[in-house]
PDB file of C-alpha atoms in Angstrom:
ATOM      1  CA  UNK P1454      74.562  99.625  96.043  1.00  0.00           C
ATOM      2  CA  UNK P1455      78.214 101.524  96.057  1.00  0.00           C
ATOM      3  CA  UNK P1456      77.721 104.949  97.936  1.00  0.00           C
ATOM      4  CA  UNK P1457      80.865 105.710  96.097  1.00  0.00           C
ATOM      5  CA  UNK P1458      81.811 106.296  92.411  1.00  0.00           C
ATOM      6  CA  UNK P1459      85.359 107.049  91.475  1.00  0.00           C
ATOM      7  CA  UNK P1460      85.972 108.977  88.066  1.00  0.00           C
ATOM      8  CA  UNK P1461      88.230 108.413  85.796  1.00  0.00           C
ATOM      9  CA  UNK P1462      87.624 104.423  85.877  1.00  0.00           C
ATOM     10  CA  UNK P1463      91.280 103.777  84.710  1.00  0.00           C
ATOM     11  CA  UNK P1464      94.108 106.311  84.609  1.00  0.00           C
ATOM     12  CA  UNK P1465      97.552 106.181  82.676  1.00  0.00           C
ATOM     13  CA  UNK P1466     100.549 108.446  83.302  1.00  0.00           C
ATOM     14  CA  UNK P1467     103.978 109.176  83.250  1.00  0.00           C
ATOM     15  CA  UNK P1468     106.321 108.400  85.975  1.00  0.00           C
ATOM     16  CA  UNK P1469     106.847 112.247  87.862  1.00  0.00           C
ATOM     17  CA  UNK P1470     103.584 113.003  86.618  1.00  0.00           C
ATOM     18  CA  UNK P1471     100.572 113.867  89.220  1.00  0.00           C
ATOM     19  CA  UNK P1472      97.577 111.756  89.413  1.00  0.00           C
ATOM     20  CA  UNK P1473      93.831 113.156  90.605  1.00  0.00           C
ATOM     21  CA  UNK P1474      91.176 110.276  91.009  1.00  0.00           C
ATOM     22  CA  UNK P1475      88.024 111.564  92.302  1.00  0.00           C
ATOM     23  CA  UNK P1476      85.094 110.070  94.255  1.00  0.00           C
ATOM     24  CA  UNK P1477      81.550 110.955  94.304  1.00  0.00           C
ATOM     25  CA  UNK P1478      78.834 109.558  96.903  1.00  0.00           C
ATOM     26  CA  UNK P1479      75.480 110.271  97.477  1.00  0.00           C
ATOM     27  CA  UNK P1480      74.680 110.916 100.943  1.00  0.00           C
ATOM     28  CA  UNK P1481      75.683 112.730 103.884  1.00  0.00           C
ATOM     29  CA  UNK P1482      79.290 111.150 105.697  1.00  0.00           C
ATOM     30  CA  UNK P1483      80.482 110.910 109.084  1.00  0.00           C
ATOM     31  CA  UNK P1484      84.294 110.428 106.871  1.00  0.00           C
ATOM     32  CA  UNK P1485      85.715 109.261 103.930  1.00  0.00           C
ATOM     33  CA  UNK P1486      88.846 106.704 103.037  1.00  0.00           C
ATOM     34  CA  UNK P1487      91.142 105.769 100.298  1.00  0.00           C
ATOM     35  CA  UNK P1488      92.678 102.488 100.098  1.00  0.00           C
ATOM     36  CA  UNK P1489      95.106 101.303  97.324  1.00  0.00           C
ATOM     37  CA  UNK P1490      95.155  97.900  96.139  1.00  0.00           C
ATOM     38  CA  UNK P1491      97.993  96.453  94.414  1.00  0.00           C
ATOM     39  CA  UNK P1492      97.155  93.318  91.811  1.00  0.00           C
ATOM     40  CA  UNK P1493      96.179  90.065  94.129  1.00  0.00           C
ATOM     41  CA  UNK P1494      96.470  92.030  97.362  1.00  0.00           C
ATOM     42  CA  UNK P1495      94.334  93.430  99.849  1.00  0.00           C
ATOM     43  CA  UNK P1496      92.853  96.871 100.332  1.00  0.00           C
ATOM     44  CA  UNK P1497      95.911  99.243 102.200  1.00  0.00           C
ATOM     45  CA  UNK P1498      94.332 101.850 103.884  1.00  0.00           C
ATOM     46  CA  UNK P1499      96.105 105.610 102.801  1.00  0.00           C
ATOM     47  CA  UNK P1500      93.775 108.330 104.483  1.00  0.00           C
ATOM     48  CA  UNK P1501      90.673 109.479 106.180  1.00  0.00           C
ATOM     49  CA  UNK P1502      89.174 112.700 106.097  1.00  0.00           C
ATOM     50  CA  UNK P1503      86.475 113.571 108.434  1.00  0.00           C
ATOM     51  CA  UNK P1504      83.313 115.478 107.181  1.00  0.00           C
ATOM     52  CA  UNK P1505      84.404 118.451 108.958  1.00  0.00           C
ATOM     53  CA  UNK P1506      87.854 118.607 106.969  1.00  0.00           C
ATOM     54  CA  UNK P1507      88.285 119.881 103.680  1.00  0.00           C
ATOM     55  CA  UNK P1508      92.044 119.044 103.049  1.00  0.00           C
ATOM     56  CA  UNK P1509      94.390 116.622 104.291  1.00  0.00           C
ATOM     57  CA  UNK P1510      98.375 115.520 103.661  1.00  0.00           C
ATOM     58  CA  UNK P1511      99.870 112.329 103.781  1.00  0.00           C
ATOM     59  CA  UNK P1512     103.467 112.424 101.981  1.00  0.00           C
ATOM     60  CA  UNK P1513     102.909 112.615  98.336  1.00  0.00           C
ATOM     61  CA  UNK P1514      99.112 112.094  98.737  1.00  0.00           C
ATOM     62  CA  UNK P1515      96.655 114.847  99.039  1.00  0.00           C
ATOM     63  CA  UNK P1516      92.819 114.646 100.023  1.00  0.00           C
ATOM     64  CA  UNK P1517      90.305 116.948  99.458  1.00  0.00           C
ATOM     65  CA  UNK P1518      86.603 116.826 100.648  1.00  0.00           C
ATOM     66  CA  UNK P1519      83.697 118.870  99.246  1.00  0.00           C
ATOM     67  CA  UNK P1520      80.879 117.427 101.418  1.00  0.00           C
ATOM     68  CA  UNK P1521      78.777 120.340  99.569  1.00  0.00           C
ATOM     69  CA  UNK P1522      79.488 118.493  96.370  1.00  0.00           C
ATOM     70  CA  UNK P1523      79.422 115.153  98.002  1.00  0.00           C
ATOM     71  CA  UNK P1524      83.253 114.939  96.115  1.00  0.00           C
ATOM     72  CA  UNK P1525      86.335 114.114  96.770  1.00  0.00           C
ATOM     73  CA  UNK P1526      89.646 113.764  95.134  1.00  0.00           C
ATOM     74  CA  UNK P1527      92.776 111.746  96.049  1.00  0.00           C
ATOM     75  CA  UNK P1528      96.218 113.608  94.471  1.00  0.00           C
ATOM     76  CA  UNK P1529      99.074 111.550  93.950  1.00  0.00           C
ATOM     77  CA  UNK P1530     102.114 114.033  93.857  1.00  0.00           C
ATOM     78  CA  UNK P1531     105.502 113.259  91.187  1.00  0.00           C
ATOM     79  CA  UNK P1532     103.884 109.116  91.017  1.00  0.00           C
ATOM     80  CA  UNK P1533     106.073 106.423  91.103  1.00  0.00           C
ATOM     81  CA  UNK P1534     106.147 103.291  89.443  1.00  0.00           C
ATOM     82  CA  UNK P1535     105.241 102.056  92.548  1.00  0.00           C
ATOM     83  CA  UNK P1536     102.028 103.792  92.456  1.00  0.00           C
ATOM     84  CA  UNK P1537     100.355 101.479  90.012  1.00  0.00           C
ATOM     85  CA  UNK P1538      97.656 100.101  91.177  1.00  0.00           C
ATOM     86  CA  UNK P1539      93.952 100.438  91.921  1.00  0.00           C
ATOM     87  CA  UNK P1540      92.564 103.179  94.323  1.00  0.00           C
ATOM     88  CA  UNK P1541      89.207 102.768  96.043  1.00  0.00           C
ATOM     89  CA  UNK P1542      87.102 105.577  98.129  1.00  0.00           C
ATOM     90  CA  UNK P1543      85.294 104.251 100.710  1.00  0.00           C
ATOM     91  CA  UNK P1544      82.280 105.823 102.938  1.00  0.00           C
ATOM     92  CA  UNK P1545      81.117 105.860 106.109  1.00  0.00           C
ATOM     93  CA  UNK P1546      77.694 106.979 105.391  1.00  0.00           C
ATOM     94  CA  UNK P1547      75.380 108.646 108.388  1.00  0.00           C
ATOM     95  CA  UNK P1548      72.551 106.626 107.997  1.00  0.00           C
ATOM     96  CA  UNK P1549      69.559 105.012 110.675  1.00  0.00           C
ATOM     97  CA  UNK P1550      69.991 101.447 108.887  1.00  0.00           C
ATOM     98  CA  UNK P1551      73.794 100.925 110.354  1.00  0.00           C
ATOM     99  CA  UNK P1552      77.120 102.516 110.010  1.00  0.00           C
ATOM    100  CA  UNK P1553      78.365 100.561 106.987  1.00  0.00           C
ATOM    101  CA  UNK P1554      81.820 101.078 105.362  1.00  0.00           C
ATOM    102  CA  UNK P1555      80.614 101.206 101.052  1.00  0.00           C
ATOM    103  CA  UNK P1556      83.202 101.109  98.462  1.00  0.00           C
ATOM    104  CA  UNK P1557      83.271 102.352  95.034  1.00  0.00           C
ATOM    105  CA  UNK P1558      84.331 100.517  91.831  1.00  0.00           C
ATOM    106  CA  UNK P1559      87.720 101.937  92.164  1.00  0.00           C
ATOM    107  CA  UNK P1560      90.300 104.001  89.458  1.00  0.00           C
ATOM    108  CA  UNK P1561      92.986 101.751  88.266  1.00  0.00           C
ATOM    109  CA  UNK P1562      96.084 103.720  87.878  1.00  0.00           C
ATOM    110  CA  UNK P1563      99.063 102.788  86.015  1.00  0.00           C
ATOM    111  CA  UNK P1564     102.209 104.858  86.435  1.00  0.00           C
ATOM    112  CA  UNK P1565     104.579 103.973  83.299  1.00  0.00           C
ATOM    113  CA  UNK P1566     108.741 104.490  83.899  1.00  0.00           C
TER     114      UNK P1566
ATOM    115  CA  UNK Z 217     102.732  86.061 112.516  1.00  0.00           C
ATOM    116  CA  UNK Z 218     101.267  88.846 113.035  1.00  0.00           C
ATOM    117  CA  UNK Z 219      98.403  90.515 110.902  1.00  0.00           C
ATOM    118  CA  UNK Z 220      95.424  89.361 109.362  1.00  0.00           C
ATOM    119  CA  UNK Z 221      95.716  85.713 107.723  1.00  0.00           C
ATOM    120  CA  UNK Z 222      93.000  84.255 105.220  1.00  0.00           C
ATOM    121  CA  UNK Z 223      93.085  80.370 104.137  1.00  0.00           C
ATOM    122  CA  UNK Z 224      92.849  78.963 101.259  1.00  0.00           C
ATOM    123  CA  UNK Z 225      94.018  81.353  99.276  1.00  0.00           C
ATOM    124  CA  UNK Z 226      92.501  79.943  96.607  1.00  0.00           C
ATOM    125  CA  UNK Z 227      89.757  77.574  96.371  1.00  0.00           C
ATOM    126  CA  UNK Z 228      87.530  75.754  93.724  1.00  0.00           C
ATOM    127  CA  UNK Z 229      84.329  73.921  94.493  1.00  0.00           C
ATOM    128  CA  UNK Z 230      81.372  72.386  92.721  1.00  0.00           C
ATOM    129  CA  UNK Z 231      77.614  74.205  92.634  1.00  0.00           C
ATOM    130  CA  UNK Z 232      75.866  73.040  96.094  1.00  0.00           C
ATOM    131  CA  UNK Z 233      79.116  72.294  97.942  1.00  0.00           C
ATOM    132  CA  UNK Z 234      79.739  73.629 101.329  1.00  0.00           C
ATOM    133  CA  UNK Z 235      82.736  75.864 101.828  1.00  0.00           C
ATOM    134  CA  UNK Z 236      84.348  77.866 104.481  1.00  0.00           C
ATOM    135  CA  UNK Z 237      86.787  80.074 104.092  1.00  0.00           C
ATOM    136  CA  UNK Z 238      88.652  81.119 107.087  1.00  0.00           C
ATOM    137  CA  UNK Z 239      89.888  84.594 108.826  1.00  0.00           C
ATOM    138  CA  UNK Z 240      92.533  84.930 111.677  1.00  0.00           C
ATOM    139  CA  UNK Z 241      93.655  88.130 113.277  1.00  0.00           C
ATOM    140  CA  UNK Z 242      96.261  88.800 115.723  1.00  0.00           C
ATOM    141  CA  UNK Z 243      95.965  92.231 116.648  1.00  0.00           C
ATOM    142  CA  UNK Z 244      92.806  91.528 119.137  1.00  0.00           C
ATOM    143  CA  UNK Z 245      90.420  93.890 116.951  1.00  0.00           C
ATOM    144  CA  UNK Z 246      87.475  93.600 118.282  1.00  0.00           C
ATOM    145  CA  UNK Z 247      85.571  94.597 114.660  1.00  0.00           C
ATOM    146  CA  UNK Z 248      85.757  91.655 111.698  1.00  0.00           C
ATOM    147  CA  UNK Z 249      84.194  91.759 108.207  1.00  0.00           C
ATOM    148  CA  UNK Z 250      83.989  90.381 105.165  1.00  0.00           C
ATOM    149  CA  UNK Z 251      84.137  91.577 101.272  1.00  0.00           C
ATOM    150  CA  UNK Z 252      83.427  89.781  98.234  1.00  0.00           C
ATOM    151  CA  UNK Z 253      84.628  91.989  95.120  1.00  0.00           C
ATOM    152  CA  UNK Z 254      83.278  91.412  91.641  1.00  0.00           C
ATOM    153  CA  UNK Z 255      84.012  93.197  88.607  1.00  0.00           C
ATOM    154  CA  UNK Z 256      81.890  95.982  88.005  1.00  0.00           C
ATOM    155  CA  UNK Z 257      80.875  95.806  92.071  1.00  0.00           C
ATOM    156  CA  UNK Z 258      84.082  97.162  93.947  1.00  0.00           C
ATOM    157  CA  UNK Z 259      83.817  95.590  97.450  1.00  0.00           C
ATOM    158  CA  UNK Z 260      80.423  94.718  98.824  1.00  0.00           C
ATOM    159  CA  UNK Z 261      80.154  93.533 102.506  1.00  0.00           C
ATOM    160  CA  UNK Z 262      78.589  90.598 103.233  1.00  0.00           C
ATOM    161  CA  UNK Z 263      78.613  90.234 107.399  1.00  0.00           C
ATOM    162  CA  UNK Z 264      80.284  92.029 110.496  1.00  0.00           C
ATOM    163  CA  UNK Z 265      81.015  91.299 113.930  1.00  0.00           C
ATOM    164  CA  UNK Z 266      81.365  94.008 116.733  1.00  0.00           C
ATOM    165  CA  UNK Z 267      82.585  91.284 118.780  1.00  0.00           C
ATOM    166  CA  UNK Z 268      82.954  87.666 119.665  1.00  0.00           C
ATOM    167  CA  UNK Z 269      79.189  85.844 119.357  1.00  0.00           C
ATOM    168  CA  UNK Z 270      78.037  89.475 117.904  1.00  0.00           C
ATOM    169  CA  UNK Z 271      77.235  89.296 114.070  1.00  0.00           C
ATOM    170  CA  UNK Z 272      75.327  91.523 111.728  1.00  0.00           C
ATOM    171  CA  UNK Z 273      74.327  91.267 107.928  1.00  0.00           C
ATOM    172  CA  UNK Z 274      75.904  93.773 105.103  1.00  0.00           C
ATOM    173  CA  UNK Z 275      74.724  94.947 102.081  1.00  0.00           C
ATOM    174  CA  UNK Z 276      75.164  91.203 100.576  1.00  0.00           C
ATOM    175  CA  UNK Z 277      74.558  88.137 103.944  1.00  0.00           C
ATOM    176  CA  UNK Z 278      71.886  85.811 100.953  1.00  0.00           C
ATOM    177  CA  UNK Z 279      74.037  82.657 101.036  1.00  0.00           C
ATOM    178  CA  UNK Z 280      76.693  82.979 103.903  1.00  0.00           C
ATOM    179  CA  UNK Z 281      76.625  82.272 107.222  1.00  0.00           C
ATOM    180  CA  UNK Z 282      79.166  83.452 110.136  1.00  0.00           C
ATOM    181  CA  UNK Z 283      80.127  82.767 112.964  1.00  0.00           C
ATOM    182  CA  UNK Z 284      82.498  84.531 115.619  1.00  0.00           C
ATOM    183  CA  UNK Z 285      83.600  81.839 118.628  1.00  0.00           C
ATOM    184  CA  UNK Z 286      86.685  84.150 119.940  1.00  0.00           C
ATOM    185  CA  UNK Z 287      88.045  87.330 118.753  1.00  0.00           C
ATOM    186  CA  UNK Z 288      90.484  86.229 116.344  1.00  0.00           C
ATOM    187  CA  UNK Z 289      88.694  84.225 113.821  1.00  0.00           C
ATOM    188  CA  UNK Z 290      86.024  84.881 111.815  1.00  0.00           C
ATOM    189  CA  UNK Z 291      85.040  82.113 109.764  1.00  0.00           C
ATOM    190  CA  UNK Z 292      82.808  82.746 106.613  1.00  0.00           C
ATOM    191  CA  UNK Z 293      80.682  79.395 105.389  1.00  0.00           C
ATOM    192  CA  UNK Z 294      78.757  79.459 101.915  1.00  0.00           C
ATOM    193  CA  UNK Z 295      76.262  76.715 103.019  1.00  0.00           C
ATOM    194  CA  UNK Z 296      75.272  75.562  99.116  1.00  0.00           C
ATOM    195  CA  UNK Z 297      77.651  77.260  96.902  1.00  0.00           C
ATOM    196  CA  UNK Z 298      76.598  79.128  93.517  1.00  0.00           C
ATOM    197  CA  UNK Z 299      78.114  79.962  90.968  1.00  0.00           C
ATOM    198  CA  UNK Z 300      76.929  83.643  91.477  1.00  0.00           C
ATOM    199  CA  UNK Z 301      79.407  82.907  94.580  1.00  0.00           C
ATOM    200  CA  UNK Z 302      82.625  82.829  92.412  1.00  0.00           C
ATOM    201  CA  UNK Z 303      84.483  85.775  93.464  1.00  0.00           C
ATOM    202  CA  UNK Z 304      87.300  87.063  95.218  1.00  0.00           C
ATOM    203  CA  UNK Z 305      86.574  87.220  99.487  1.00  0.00           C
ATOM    204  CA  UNK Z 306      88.294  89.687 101.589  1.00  0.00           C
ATOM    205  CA  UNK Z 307      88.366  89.406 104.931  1.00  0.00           C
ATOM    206  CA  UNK Z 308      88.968  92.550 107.517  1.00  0.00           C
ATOM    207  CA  UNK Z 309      89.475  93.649 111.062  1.00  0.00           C
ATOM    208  CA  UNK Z 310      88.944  97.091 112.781  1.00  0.00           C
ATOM    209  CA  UNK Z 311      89.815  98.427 116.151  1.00  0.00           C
ATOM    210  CA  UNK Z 312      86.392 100.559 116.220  1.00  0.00           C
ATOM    211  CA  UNK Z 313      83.447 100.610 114.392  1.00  0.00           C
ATOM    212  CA  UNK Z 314      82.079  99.935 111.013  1.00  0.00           C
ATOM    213  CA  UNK Z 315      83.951 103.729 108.741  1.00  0.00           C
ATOM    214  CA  UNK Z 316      84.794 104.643 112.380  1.00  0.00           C
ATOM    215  CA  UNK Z 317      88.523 104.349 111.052  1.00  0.00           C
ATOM    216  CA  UNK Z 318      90.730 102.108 109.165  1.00  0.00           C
ATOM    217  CA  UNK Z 319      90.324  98.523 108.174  1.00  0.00           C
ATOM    218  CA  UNK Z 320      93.114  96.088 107.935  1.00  0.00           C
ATOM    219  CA  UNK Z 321      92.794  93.699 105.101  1.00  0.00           C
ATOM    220  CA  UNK Z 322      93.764  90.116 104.681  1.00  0.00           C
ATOM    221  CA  UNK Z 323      95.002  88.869 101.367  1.00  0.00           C
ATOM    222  CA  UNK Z 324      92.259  87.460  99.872  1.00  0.00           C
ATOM    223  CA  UNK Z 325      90.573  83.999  99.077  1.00  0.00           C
ATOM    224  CA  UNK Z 326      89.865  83.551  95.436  1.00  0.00           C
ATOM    225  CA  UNK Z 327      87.003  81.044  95.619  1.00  0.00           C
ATOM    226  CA  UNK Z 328      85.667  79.789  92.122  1.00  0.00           C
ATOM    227  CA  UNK Z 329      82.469  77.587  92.080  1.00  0.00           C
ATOM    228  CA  UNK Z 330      81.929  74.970  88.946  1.00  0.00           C
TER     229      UNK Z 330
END
């Protein structure tokens, strides 16, 4: 089952333009992660953001929690061509059966020149 | 070199073959895992290891069967493939624990069964 949904599914945009993918999960975190992952690669890690954070910065990328909402939302600041490619929220859920890392189905984001 | 290596990169088997597909890290992390992703599915993990001889089913371990020798590999065997089992395997590595912090991927093994 994917503790994490990401919303929109696919996104398309203009280079310079800002992206917002968001990420929904349904219960309690100890921290959430974005990863990006470029066609045929594997999953790059970008940020985590602990449950007791509400905002974080990473160069052009921006990370907001709402653990009230169960929502987050991953900003990608004047995109790049670069950027293309698909983003993925992952959780690390607080739960009695294990502390397993769930991924969501991912946004697929494609930044046109 | 230095990272996280997966081989084959791509494979393709018949139905009720066995298969392994292999995982090599360099960094010493003592936390391994494995993906499959599927359309529609996102990644789903299918085993861990905390350790060296210390293994523990995900969400998806029907199938597969691991094994962890030494630190740096962590090889993952599909004992009678399916073709339910076609799909793309990711392997990772951690220096703590399972969403404890960041997971280094390898590249990927693209493993279709016939």
């Amino acid at each position: 089952s994917q503790q994490g949904e990401e919303d929109p599914q696919a996104l398309s945009i203009q280079e310079g333009e800002n992206a917002t993918m968001n990420c929904s999960y349904k219960t309690s975190i100890n921290n959430l992660q974005w990863y990006r992952q470029n066609s045929g690669r594997g999953l790059v890690h970008l940020i985590l953001i602990r449950s007791n954070e509400r905002e974080k910065h990473s160069g052009r990328l921006r990370v907001t929690l709402d653990t009230s909402k169960k929502s987050s939302s991953l900003l990608i600041t004047a995109s790049r061509a670069a950027d293309t490619a698909s983003y993925f929220c992952a959780t690390d859920p607080r739960s009695d059966a294990g502390n397993m890392l769930t991924f969501g189905g991912g946004t697929r984001l494609m930044v046109k020149p | 070199d230095a990272g996280i290596t997966q081989s084959p990169r791509y494979k393709i088997t018949e139905t009720g073959r066995q298969v392994t597909l292999m995982c090599h890290q360099t960094w010493s992390h003592s936390y391994m895992f494995w993906y499959r992703q599927d359309l529609g599915h996102g990644l789903r993990l299918i085993y861990y290891s905390a350790a060296a001889d210390i293994t523990d089913k995900g969400e998806v371990p029907d199938g597969y069967v691991v094994s962890r020798s030494k630190t740096e590999n962590f090889p993952l065997t599909l004992e009678s493939a399916t073709r339910s089992q076609t799909s793309v395997y990711f392997c990772a590595s951690s220096e703590t624990g399972q969403g404890a912090g960041e997971q280094y991927f390898g590249p990927g093994t693209r493993l279709t069964v016939t």
